[in-house]
Amino acid sequence: PLLHAGASAVMAVRLDKVGRVARIILNQPDKMNAMTAQLVEDFGQVLESIHLNASDYGAVVITGAGKAFSAGGDQAWLKQRCKDTASRNSQIMHDFYHRFLAVRSLPLPVVAAINGPAVGAGMCLAMACDIRVASRSAKMGFPFVSLGLHPGMGATHMIATVAGYETAYRLLLTGDMITGEEAKELRLVSQLAADGPAAQADALALAERIAAQSPVAVRTLVRSLRRKQEEGLEAALWREADAQEHCY
């Protein structure tokens, strides 16, 4: 790993360099890579490291250690929101979204390798990536309403942008969990892989093909595509944060 532990014994997020690909690994498998305070902090450090050494890379892969991509928001942290004020929660949630959506500020294309469950904010992180590769039976979903919450972290914007409004309405209003195969049918992911480590290997192979292209062409193209996709995103994030404030 390129980043080593500081105060903590094990980094909650690892960064490996594989050729010209930066591989980000959410590294709390015992917690299904839920977004704990440590994981949030370490994720930011990893993104900063990639920014500082961007010329060394041609693409990025994000995946989870163990059998999950990410189980989403840490339940203990979310319960704390009930004890805070509405106005503070709106700002706290907006800041939380941006800690992970900052992956879109990387000057490189980002591929999500959905190797297992990607739930709630965990699936939102996958949606923030440019391309998604998923295991056939990986469970995915946005069960915010099942928890009494308005969706957050760009879910209301990114799902509709990637797969259309009808898919966004259905998945967000029902909280349905779907498999990788159904996600491919709904155009939430662009490539399927066999169950097990194949999603990570296939995503790495895809990232390597991208990294072999002209760096200038790839980086300018990523900016062009994201610019259109992000129209209205910031307004959606504030709308989500304000709506979640009322749910708490």
PDB file of C-alpha atoms in Angstrom:
ATOM      1  CA  PRO A   1       0.000   0.000   0.000  1.00  0.00           C
ATOM      2  CA  LEU A   2       1.140   3.552  -0.714  1.00  0.00           C
ATOM      3  CA  LEU A   3      -0.402   4.942   2.454  1.00  0.00           C
ATOM      4  CA  HIS A   4       0.497   3.571   5.859  1.00  0.00           C
ATOM      5  CA  ALA A   5      -1.239   3.874   9.200  1.00  0.00           C
ATOM      6  CA  GLY A   6      -0.699   6.913  11.324  1.00  0.00           C
ATOM      7  CA  ALA A   7      -2.556   6.888  14.613  1.00  0.00           C
ATOM      8  CA  SER A   8      -4.624   3.856  13.682  1.00  0.00           C
ATOM      9  CA  ALA A   9      -3.206   0.366  13.362  1.00  0.00           C
ATOM     10  CA  VAL A  10      -4.849  -0.304   9.992  1.00  0.00           C
ATOM     11  CA  MET A  11      -5.911   2.207   7.365  1.00  0.00           C
ATOM     12  CA  ALA A  12      -9.672   2.099   6.793  1.00  0.00           C
ATOM     13  CA  VAL A  13      -8.929   2.921   3.149  1.00  0.00           C
ATOM     14  CA  ARG A  14      -5.900   1.566   1.269  1.00  0.00           C
ATOM     15  CA  LEU A  15      -4.282   2.928  -1.859  1.00  0.00           C
ATOM     16  CA  ASP A  16      -2.348   0.581  -4.139  1.00  0.00           C
ATOM     17  CA  LYS A  17      -0.596   1.430  -7.397  1.00  0.00           C
ATOM     18  CA  VAL A  18      -1.106  -1.217 -10.082  1.00  0.00           C
ATOM     19  CA  GLY A  19       0.810  -0.076 -13.142  1.00  0.00           C
ATOM     20  CA  ARG A  20      -0.783   3.285 -13.966  1.00  0.00           C
ATOM     21  CA  VAL A  21      -3.982   2.529 -12.054  1.00  0.00           C
ATOM     22  CA  ALA A  22      -4.681   3.851  -8.550  1.00  0.00           C
ATOM     23  CA  ARG A  23      -6.659   1.200  -6.696  1.00  0.00           C
ATOM     24  CA  ILE A  24      -8.659   2.483  -3.714  1.00  0.00           C
ATOM     25  CA  ILE A  25      -9.798  -0.262  -1.333  1.00  0.00           C
ATOM     26  CA  LEU A  26     -12.382   0.425   1.370  1.00  0.00           C
ATOM     27  CA  ASN A  27     -10.716  -1.603   4.069  1.00  0.00           C
ATOM     28  CA  GLN A  28     -13.076  -2.343   6.975  1.00  0.00           C
ATOM     29  CA  PRO A  29     -14.440  -5.742   5.897  1.00  0.00           C
ATOM     30  CA  ASP A  30     -15.587  -6.607   9.423  1.00  0.00           C
ATOM     31  CA  LYS A  31     -18.008  -3.643   9.165  1.00  0.00           C
ATOM     32  CA  MET A  32     -18.868  -4.336   5.505  1.00  0.00           C
ATOM     33  CA  ASN A  33     -16.899  -1.160   4.726  1.00  0.00           C
ATOM     34  CA  ALA A  34     -19.549   1.058   6.316  1.00  0.00           C
ATOM     35  CA  MET A  35     -18.700   4.754   6.261  1.00  0.00           C
ATOM     36  CA  THR A  36     -17.271   5.121   9.750  1.00  0.00           C
ATOM     37  CA  ALA A  37     -15.525   8.305  10.900  1.00  0.00           C
ATOM     38  CA  GLN A  38     -12.160   6.631  10.306  1.00  0.00           C
ATOM     39  CA  LEU A  39     -13.115   5.519   6.803  1.00  0.00           C
ATOM     40  CA  VAL A  40     -14.312   9.053   5.972  1.00  0.00           C
ATOM     41  CA  GLU A  41     -11.017  10.523   7.177  1.00  0.00           C
ATOM     42  CA  ASP A  42      -8.825   7.966   5.416  1.00  0.00           C
ATOM     43  CA  PHE A  43     -10.799   8.284   2.167  1.00  0.00           C
ATOM     44  CA  GLY A  44      -9.979  11.990   2.113  1.00  0.00           C
ATOM     45  CA  GLN A  45      -6.287  11.265   2.666  1.00  0.00           C
ATOM     46  CA  VAL A  46      -6.250   8.775  -0.198  1.00  0.00           C
ATOM     47  CA  LEU A  47      -7.892  11.254  -2.592  1.00  0.00           C
ATOM     48  CA  GLU A  48      -5.375  13.905  -1.574  1.00  0.00           C
ATOM     49  CA  SER A  49      -2.507  11.491  -2.277  1.00  0.00           C
ATOM     50  CA  ILE A  50      -3.877  10.757  -5.768  1.00  0.00           C
ATOM     51  CA  HIS A  51      -4.281  14.479  -6.462  1.00  0.00           C
ATOM     52  CA  LEU A  52      -0.675  15.112  -5.439  1.00  0.00           C
ATOM     53  CA  ASN A  53       0.614  12.308  -7.663  1.00  0.00           C
ATOM     54  CA  ALA A  54      -1.956  12.484 -10.456  1.00  0.00           C
ATOM     55  CA  SER A  55       0.677  12.360 -13.197  1.00  0.00           C
ATOM     56  CA  ASP A  56       1.598   8.835 -12.042  1.00  0.00           C
ATOM     57  CA  TYR A  57      -1.873   7.514 -12.844  1.00  0.00           C
ATOM     58  CA  GLY A  58      -4.143   7.094 -15.833  1.00  0.00           C
ATOM     59  CA  ALA A  59      -7.278   5.796 -14.082  1.00  0.00           C
ATOM     60  CA  VAL A  60      -8.719   4.876 -10.674  1.00  0.00           C
ATOM     61  CA  VAL A  61     -10.567   1.800  -9.367  1.00  0.00           C
ATOM     62  CA  ILE A  62     -12.616   1.831  -6.154  1.00  0.00           C
ATOM     63  CA  THR A  63     -13.638  -1.435  -4.495  1.00  0.00           C
ATOM     64  CA  GLY A  64     -14.242  -2.990  -1.092  1.00  0.00           C
ATOM     65  CA  ALA A  65     -12.162  -5.433   0.926  1.00  0.00           C
ATOM     66  CA  GLY A  66     -13.838  -8.705   1.836  1.00  0.00           C
ATOM     67  CA  LYS A  67     -17.287  -9.576   0.520  1.00  0.00           C
ATOM     68  CA  ALA A  68     -18.858  -6.100   0.405  1.00  0.00           C
ATOM     69  CA  PHE A  69     -18.369  -2.902  -1.564  1.00  0.00           C
ATOM     70  CA  SER A  70     -19.905  -0.730   1.176  1.00  0.00           C
ATOM     71  CA  ALA A  71     -22.867  -1.076   3.516  1.00  0.00           C
ATOM     72  CA  GLY A  72     -23.279   2.708   3.480  1.00  0.00           C
ATOM     73  CA  GLY A  73     -23.635   5.115   6.382  1.00  0.00           C
ATOM     74  CA  ASP A  74     -22.392   3.972   9.783  1.00  0.00           C
ATOM     75  CA  GLN A  75     -25.496   3.323  11.915  1.00  0.00           C
ATOM     76  CA  ALA A  76     -23.948   4.645  15.138  1.00  0.00           C
ATOM     77  CA  TRP A  77     -23.013   7.916  13.415  1.00  0.00           C
ATOM     78  CA  LEU A  78     -26.473   8.230  11.862  1.00  0.00           C
ATOM     79  CA  LYS A  79     -28.143   7.739  15.252  1.00  0.00           C
ATOM     80  CA  GLN A  80     -26.123  10.690  16.583  1.00  0.00           C
ATOM     81  CA  ARG A  81     -27.891  12.900  14.041  1.00  0.00           C
ATOM     82  CA  CYS A  82     -31.136  12.461  16.005  1.00  0.00           C
ATOM     83  CA  LYS A  83     -29.491  14.240  18.941  1.00  0.00           C
ATOM     84  CA  ASP A  84     -28.330  17.241  16.901  1.00  0.00           C
ATOM     85  CA  THR A  85     -30.204  20.332  15.695  1.00  0.00           C
ATOM     86  CA  ALA A  86     -31.903  20.430  12.293  1.00  0.00           C
ATOM     87  CA  SER A  87     -29.780  23.302  10.976  1.00  0.00           C
ATOM     88  CA  ARG A  88     -26.547  21.627  12.061  1.00  0.00           C
ATOM     89  CA  ASN A  89     -27.642  18.309  10.531  1.00  0.00           C
ATOM     90  CA  SER A  90     -28.254  19.921   7.151  1.00  0.00           C
ATOM     91  CA  GLN A  91     -24.677  21.239   7.048  1.00  0.00           C
ATOM     92  CA  ILE A  92     -23.226  18.035   8.518  1.00  0.00           C
ATOM     93  CA  MET A  93     -24.962  15.856   5.918  1.00  0.00           C
ATOM     94  CA  HIS A  94     -23.973  18.157   3.047  1.00  0.00           C
ATOM     95  CA  ASP A  95     -20.339  18.018   4.186  1.00  0.00           C
ATOM     96  CA  PHE A  96     -20.566  14.217   4.552  1.00  0.00           C
ATOM     97  CA  TYR A  97     -21.802  13.876   0.961  1.00  0.00           C
ATOM     98  CA  HIS A  98     -18.920  15.957  -0.330  1.00  0.00           C
ATOM     99  CA  ARG A  99     -16.289  13.899   1.495  1.00  0.00           C
ATOM    100  CA  PHE A 100     -17.141  10.998  -0.819  1.00  0.00           C
ATOM    101  CA  LEU A 101     -18.368  12.830  -3.905  1.00  0.00           C
ATOM    102  CA  ALA A 102     -14.920  14.470  -3.954  1.00  0.00           C
ATOM    103  CA  VAL A 103     -13.949  11.394  -5.949  1.00  0.00           C
ATOM    104  CA  ARG A 104     -15.448  13.307  -8.890  1.00  0.00           C
ATOM    105  CA  SER A 105     -12.835  16.039  -8.431  1.00  0.00           C
ATOM    106  CA  LEU A 106     -10.060  13.608  -9.361  1.00  0.00           C
ATOM    107  CA  PRO A 107      -8.704  14.470 -12.834  1.00  0.00           C
ATOM    108  CA  LEU A 108      -8.887  10.776 -13.775  1.00  0.00           C
ATOM    109  CA  PRO A 109     -11.710   8.429 -14.786  1.00  0.00           C
ATOM    110  CA  VAL A 110     -12.962   6.350 -11.844  1.00  0.00           C
ATOM    111  CA  VAL A 111     -14.249   2.772 -12.150  1.00  0.00           C
ATOM    112  CA  ALA A 112     -16.276   1.202  -9.320  1.00  0.00           C
ATOM    113  CA  ALA A 113     -15.764  -2.538  -8.830  1.00  0.00           C
ATOM    114  CA  ILE A 114     -18.946  -3.576  -7.014  1.00  0.00           C
ATOM    115  CA  ASN A 115     -17.724  -6.882  -5.596  1.00  0.00           C
ATOM    116  CA  GLY A 116     -20.597  -7.358  -3.128  1.00  0.00           C
ATOM    117  CA  PRO A 117     -23.343  -5.447  -1.305  1.00  0.00           C
ATOM    118  CA  ALA A 118     -23.462  -1.722  -2.147  1.00  0.00           C
ATOM    119  CA  VAL A 119     -26.186  -0.169  -0.007  1.00  0.00           C
ATOM    120  CA  GLY A 120     -27.455   3.370   0.581  1.00  0.00           C
ATOM    121  CA  ALA A 121     -24.571   5.825   0.678  1.00  0.00           C
ATOM    122  CA  GLY A 122     -22.283   2.960  -0.395  1.00  0.00           C
ATOM    123  CA  MET A 123     -24.230   2.630  -3.652  1.00  0.00           C
ATOM    124  CA  CYS A 124     -24.245   6.420  -3.964  1.00  0.00           C
ATOM    125  CA  LEU A 125     -20.435   6.320  -3.913  1.00  0.00           C
ATOM    126  CA  ALA A 126     -20.534   3.764  -6.736  1.00  0.00           C
ATOM    127  CA  MET A 127     -22.934   6.021  -8.663  1.00  0.00           C
ATOM    128  CA  ALA A 128     -20.491   8.919  -8.258  1.00  0.00           C
ATOM    129  CA  CYS A 129     -17.898   6.919 -10.185  1.00  0.00           C
ATOM    130  CA  ASP A 130     -17.748   7.238 -13.975  1.00  0.00           C
ATOM    131  CA  ILE A 131     -18.150   3.528 -14.788  1.00  0.00           C
ATOM    132  CA  ARG A 132     -19.460   0.593 -12.749  1.00  0.00           C
ATOM    133  CA  VAL A 133     -18.546  -3.107 -13.002  1.00  0.00           C
ATOM    134  CA  ALA A 134     -20.611  -5.410 -10.765  1.00  0.00           C
ATOM    135  CA  SER A 135     -20.708  -9.036  -9.674  1.00  0.00           C
ATOM    136  CA  ARG A 136     -23.794 -10.789 -11.050  1.00  0.00           C
ATOM    137  CA  SER A 137     -25.401 -11.452  -7.676  1.00  0.00           C
ATOM    138  CA  ALA A 138     -24.087  -8.383  -5.817  1.00  0.00           C
ATOM    139  CA  LYS A 139     -26.937  -6.809  -3.867  1.00  0.00           C
ATOM    140  CA  MET A 140     -27.451  -3.104  -4.548  1.00  0.00           C
ATOM    141  CA  GLY A 141     -29.996  -0.575  -3.472  1.00  0.00           C
ATOM    142  CA  PHE A 142     -30.949   2.747  -1.940  1.00  0.00           C
ATOM    143  CA  PRO A 143     -33.153   1.750   1.050  1.00  0.00           C
ATOM    144  CA  PHE A 144     -33.292   5.253   2.556  1.00  0.00           C
ATOM    145  CA  VAL A 145     -37.117   5.323   2.736  1.00  0.00           C
ATOM    146  CA  SER A 146     -37.077   1.988   4.578  1.00  0.00           C
ATOM    147  CA  LEU A 147     -35.049   3.748   7.289  1.00  0.00           C
ATOM    148  CA  GLY A 148     -37.391   6.736   7.364  1.00  0.00           C
ATOM    149  CA  LEU A 149     -34.901   8.930   5.520  1.00  0.00           C
ATOM    150  CA  HIS A 150     -34.970  11.068   2.407  1.00  0.00           C
ATOM    151  CA  PRO A 151     -32.222   9.807   0.039  1.00  0.00           C
ATOM    152  CA  GLY A 152     -28.895  11.633   0.151  1.00  0.00           C
ATOM    153  CA  MET A 153     -25.402  11.838  -1.320  1.00  0.00           C
ATOM    154  CA  GLY A 154     -26.687  12.738  -4.767  1.00  0.00           C
ATOM    155  CA  ALA A 155     -28.978   9.723  -5.175  1.00  0.00           C
ATOM    156  CA  THR A 156     -31.893  11.799  -6.490  1.00  0.00           C
ATOM    157  CA  HIS A 157     -29.619  13.352  -9.125  1.00  0.00           C
ATOM    158  CA  MET A 158     -27.179  10.617 -10.131  1.00  0.00           C
ATOM    159  CA  ILE A 159     -29.619   7.720 -10.602  1.00  0.00           C
ATOM    160  CA  ALA A 160     -31.815   9.801 -12.901  1.00  0.00           C
ATOM    161  CA  THR A 161     -28.770  11.077 -14.797  1.00  0.00           C
ATOM    162  CA  VAL A 162     -27.337   7.587 -15.332  1.00  0.00           C
ATOM    163  CA  ALA A 163     -30.443   5.405 -15.714  1.00  0.00           C
ATOM    164  CA  GLY A 164     -33.422   7.742 -16.142  1.00  0.00           C
ATOM    165  CA  TYR A 165     -36.142   9.114 -13.894  1.00  0.00           C
ATOM    166  CA  GLU A 166     -38.388   6.042 -13.909  1.00  0.00           C
ATOM    167  CA  THR A 167     -35.584   3.899 -12.491  1.00  0.00           C
ATOM    168  CA  ALA A 168     -34.850   6.603  -9.917  1.00  0.00           C
ATOM    169  CA  TYR A 169     -38.510   6.768  -8.844  1.00  0.00           C
ATOM    170  CA  ARG A 170     -38.829   2.997  -8.559  1.00  0.00           C
ATOM    171  CA  LEU A 171     -35.619   2.313  -6.655  1.00  0.00           C
ATOM    172  CA  LEU A 172     -35.854   5.312  -4.320  1.00  0.00           C
ATOM    173  CA  LEU A 173     -39.568   5.085  -3.524  1.00  0.00           C
ATOM    174  CA  THR A 174     -39.538   1.331  -2.828  1.00  0.00           C
ATOM    175  CA  GLY A 175     -36.072   0.905  -1.342  1.00  0.00           C
ATOM    176  CA  ASP A 176     -35.875  -2.284  -3.454  1.00  0.00           C
ATOM    177  CA  MET A 177     -32.629  -4.244  -3.394  1.00  0.00           C
ATOM    178  CA  ILE A 178     -31.566  -5.550  -6.805  1.00  0.00           C
ATOM    179  CA  THR A 179     -28.830  -7.847  -8.110  1.00  0.00           C
ATOM    180  CA  GLY A 180     -26.010  -6.963 -10.434  1.00  0.00           C
ATOM    181  CA  GLU A 181     -27.906  -8.577 -13.291  1.00  0.00           C
ATOM    182  CA  GLU A 182     -30.960  -6.372 -12.768  1.00  0.00           C
ATOM    183  CA  ALA A 183     -28.714  -3.335 -12.318  1.00  0.00           C
ATOM    184  CA  LYS A 184     -27.242  -4.064 -15.754  1.00  0.00           C
ATOM    185  CA  GLU A 185     -30.747  -4.276 -17.242  1.00  0.00           C
ATOM    186  CA  LEU A 186     -31.589  -0.928 -15.650  1.00  0.00           C
ATOM    187  CA  ARG A 187     -28.318   0.573 -16.966  1.00  0.00           C
ATOM    188  CA  LEU A 188     -27.027   1.358 -13.475  1.00  0.00           C
ATOM    189  CA  VAL A 189     -23.892  -0.649 -14.300  1.00  0.00           C
ATOM    190  CA  SER A 190     -22.235  -1.132 -17.680  1.00  0.00           C
ATOM    191  CA  GLN A 191     -20.470  -4.460 -17.171  1.00  0.00           C
ATOM    192  CA  LEU A 192     -21.162  -7.696 -15.284  1.00  0.00           C
ATOM    193  CA  ALA A 193     -18.602 -10.051 -13.783  1.00  0.00           C
ATOM    194  CA  ALA A 194     -18.769 -13.495 -12.223  1.00  0.00           C
ATOM    195  CA  ASP A 195     -19.253 -13.601  -8.462  1.00  0.00           C
ATOM    196  CA  GLY A 196     -16.151 -13.473  -6.291  1.00  0.00           C
ATOM    197  CA  PRO A 197     -13.036 -11.423  -7.140  1.00  0.00           C
ATOM    198  CA  ALA A 198     -13.851 -11.203 -10.867  1.00  0.00           C
ATOM    199  CA  ALA A 199     -15.463  -7.743 -10.588  1.00  0.00           C
ATOM    200  CA  GLN A 200     -12.246  -6.336  -9.157  1.00  0.00           C
ATOM    201  CA  ALA A 201     -10.124  -8.017 -11.821  1.00  0.00           C
ATOM    202  CA  ASP A 202     -12.430  -6.926 -14.656  1.00  0.00           C
ATOM    203  CA  ALA A 203     -12.605  -3.349 -13.364  1.00  0.00           C
ATOM    204  CA  LEU A 204      -8.808  -3.253 -13.134  1.00  0.00           C
ATOM    205  CA  ALA A 205      -8.503  -4.549 -16.708  1.00  0.00           C
ATOM    206  CA  LEU A 206     -10.932  -1.858 -17.894  1.00  0.00           C
ATOM    207  CA  ALA A 207      -9.017   0.849 -16.010  1.00  0.00           C
ATOM    208  CA  GLU A 208      -5.750  -0.401 -17.517  1.00  0.00           C
ATOM    209  CA  ARG A 209      -7.228  -0.067 -21.032  1.00  0.00           C
ATOM    210  CA  ILE A 210      -8.216   3.516 -20.227  1.00  0.00           C
ATOM    211  CA  ALA A 211      -4.833   4.281 -18.670  1.00  0.00           C
ATOM    212  CA  ALA A 212      -3.126   3.115 -21.884  1.00  0.00           C
ATOM    213  CA  GLN A 213      -4.825   5.915 -23.855  1.00  0.00           C
ATOM    214  CA  SER A 214      -3.588   9.489 -24.314  1.00  0.00           C
ATOM    215  CA  PRO A 215      -3.536  11.096 -20.830  1.00  0.00           C
ATOM    216  CA  VAL A 216      -4.458  14.561 -22.118  1.00  0.00           C
ATOM    217  CA  ALA A 217      -7.364  13.251 -24.214  1.00  0.00           C
ATOM    218  CA  VAL A 218      -8.681  11.130 -21.329  1.00  0.00           C
ATOM    219  CA  ARG A 219      -8.512  13.897 -18.739  1.00  0.00           C
ATOM    220  CA  THR A 220     -10.145  16.536 -20.905  1.00  0.00           C
ATOM    221  CA  LEU A 221     -12.858  14.065 -21.940  1.00  0.00           C
ATOM    222  CA  VAL A 222     -13.626  13.175 -18.313  1.00  0.00           C
ATOM    223  CA  ARG A 223     -14.059  16.890 -17.556  1.00  0.00           C
ATOM    224  CA  SER A 224     -16.400  17.303 -20.534  1.00  0.00           C
ATOM    225  CA  LEU A 225     -18.614  14.347 -19.589  1.00  0.00           C
ATOM    226  CA  ARG A 226     -18.770  15.207 -15.894  1.00  0.00           C
ATOM    227  CA  ARG A 227     -19.584  18.850 -16.589  1.00  0.00           C
ATOM    228  CA  LYS A 228     -22.854  17.924 -18.273  1.00  0.00           C
ATOM    229  CA  GLN A 229     -23.692  15.242 -15.705  1.00  0.00           C
ATOM    230  CA  GLU A 230     -23.126  17.600 -12.778  1.00  0.00           C
ATOM    231  CA  GLU A 231     -25.504  20.336 -13.935  1.00  0.00           C
ATOM    232  CA  GLY A 232     -27.892  20.754 -10.986  1.00  0.00           C
ATOM    233  CA  LEU A 233     -25.978  18.377  -8.693  1.00  0.00           C
ATOM    234  CA  GLU A 234     -25.059  20.931  -6.033  1.00  0.00           C
ATOM    235  CA  ALA A 235     -28.657  22.160  -5.775  1.00  0.00           C
ATOM    236  CA  ALA A 236     -29.791  18.522  -5.434  1.00  0.00           C
ATOM    237  CA  LEU A 237     -27.278  17.918  -2.619  1.00  0.00           C
ATOM    238  CA  TRP A 238     -28.598  20.883  -0.610  1.00  0.00           C
ATOM    239  CA  ARG A 239     -32.176  19.768  -1.254  1.00  0.00           C
ATOM    240  CA  GLU A 240     -31.303  16.261   0.011  1.00  0.00           C
ATOM    241  CA  ALA A 241     -29.453  17.602   3.069  1.00  0.00           C
ATOM    242  CA  ASP A 242     -32.365  19.887   3.997  1.00  0.00           C
ATOM    243  CA  ALA A 243     -34.882  17.051   3.536  1.00  0.00           C
ATOM    244  CA  GLN A 244     -32.791  14.646   5.633  1.00  0.00           C
ATOM    245  CA  GLU A 245     -32.609  17.299   8.369  1.00  0.00           C
ATOM    246  CA  HIS A 246     -36.409  17.031   8.748  1.00  0.00           C
ATOM    247  CA  CYS A 247     -36.286  13.219   8.803  1.00  0.00           C
ATOM    248  CA  TYR A 248     -33.916  13.229  11.782  1.00  0.00           C
TER     249      TYR A 248
END
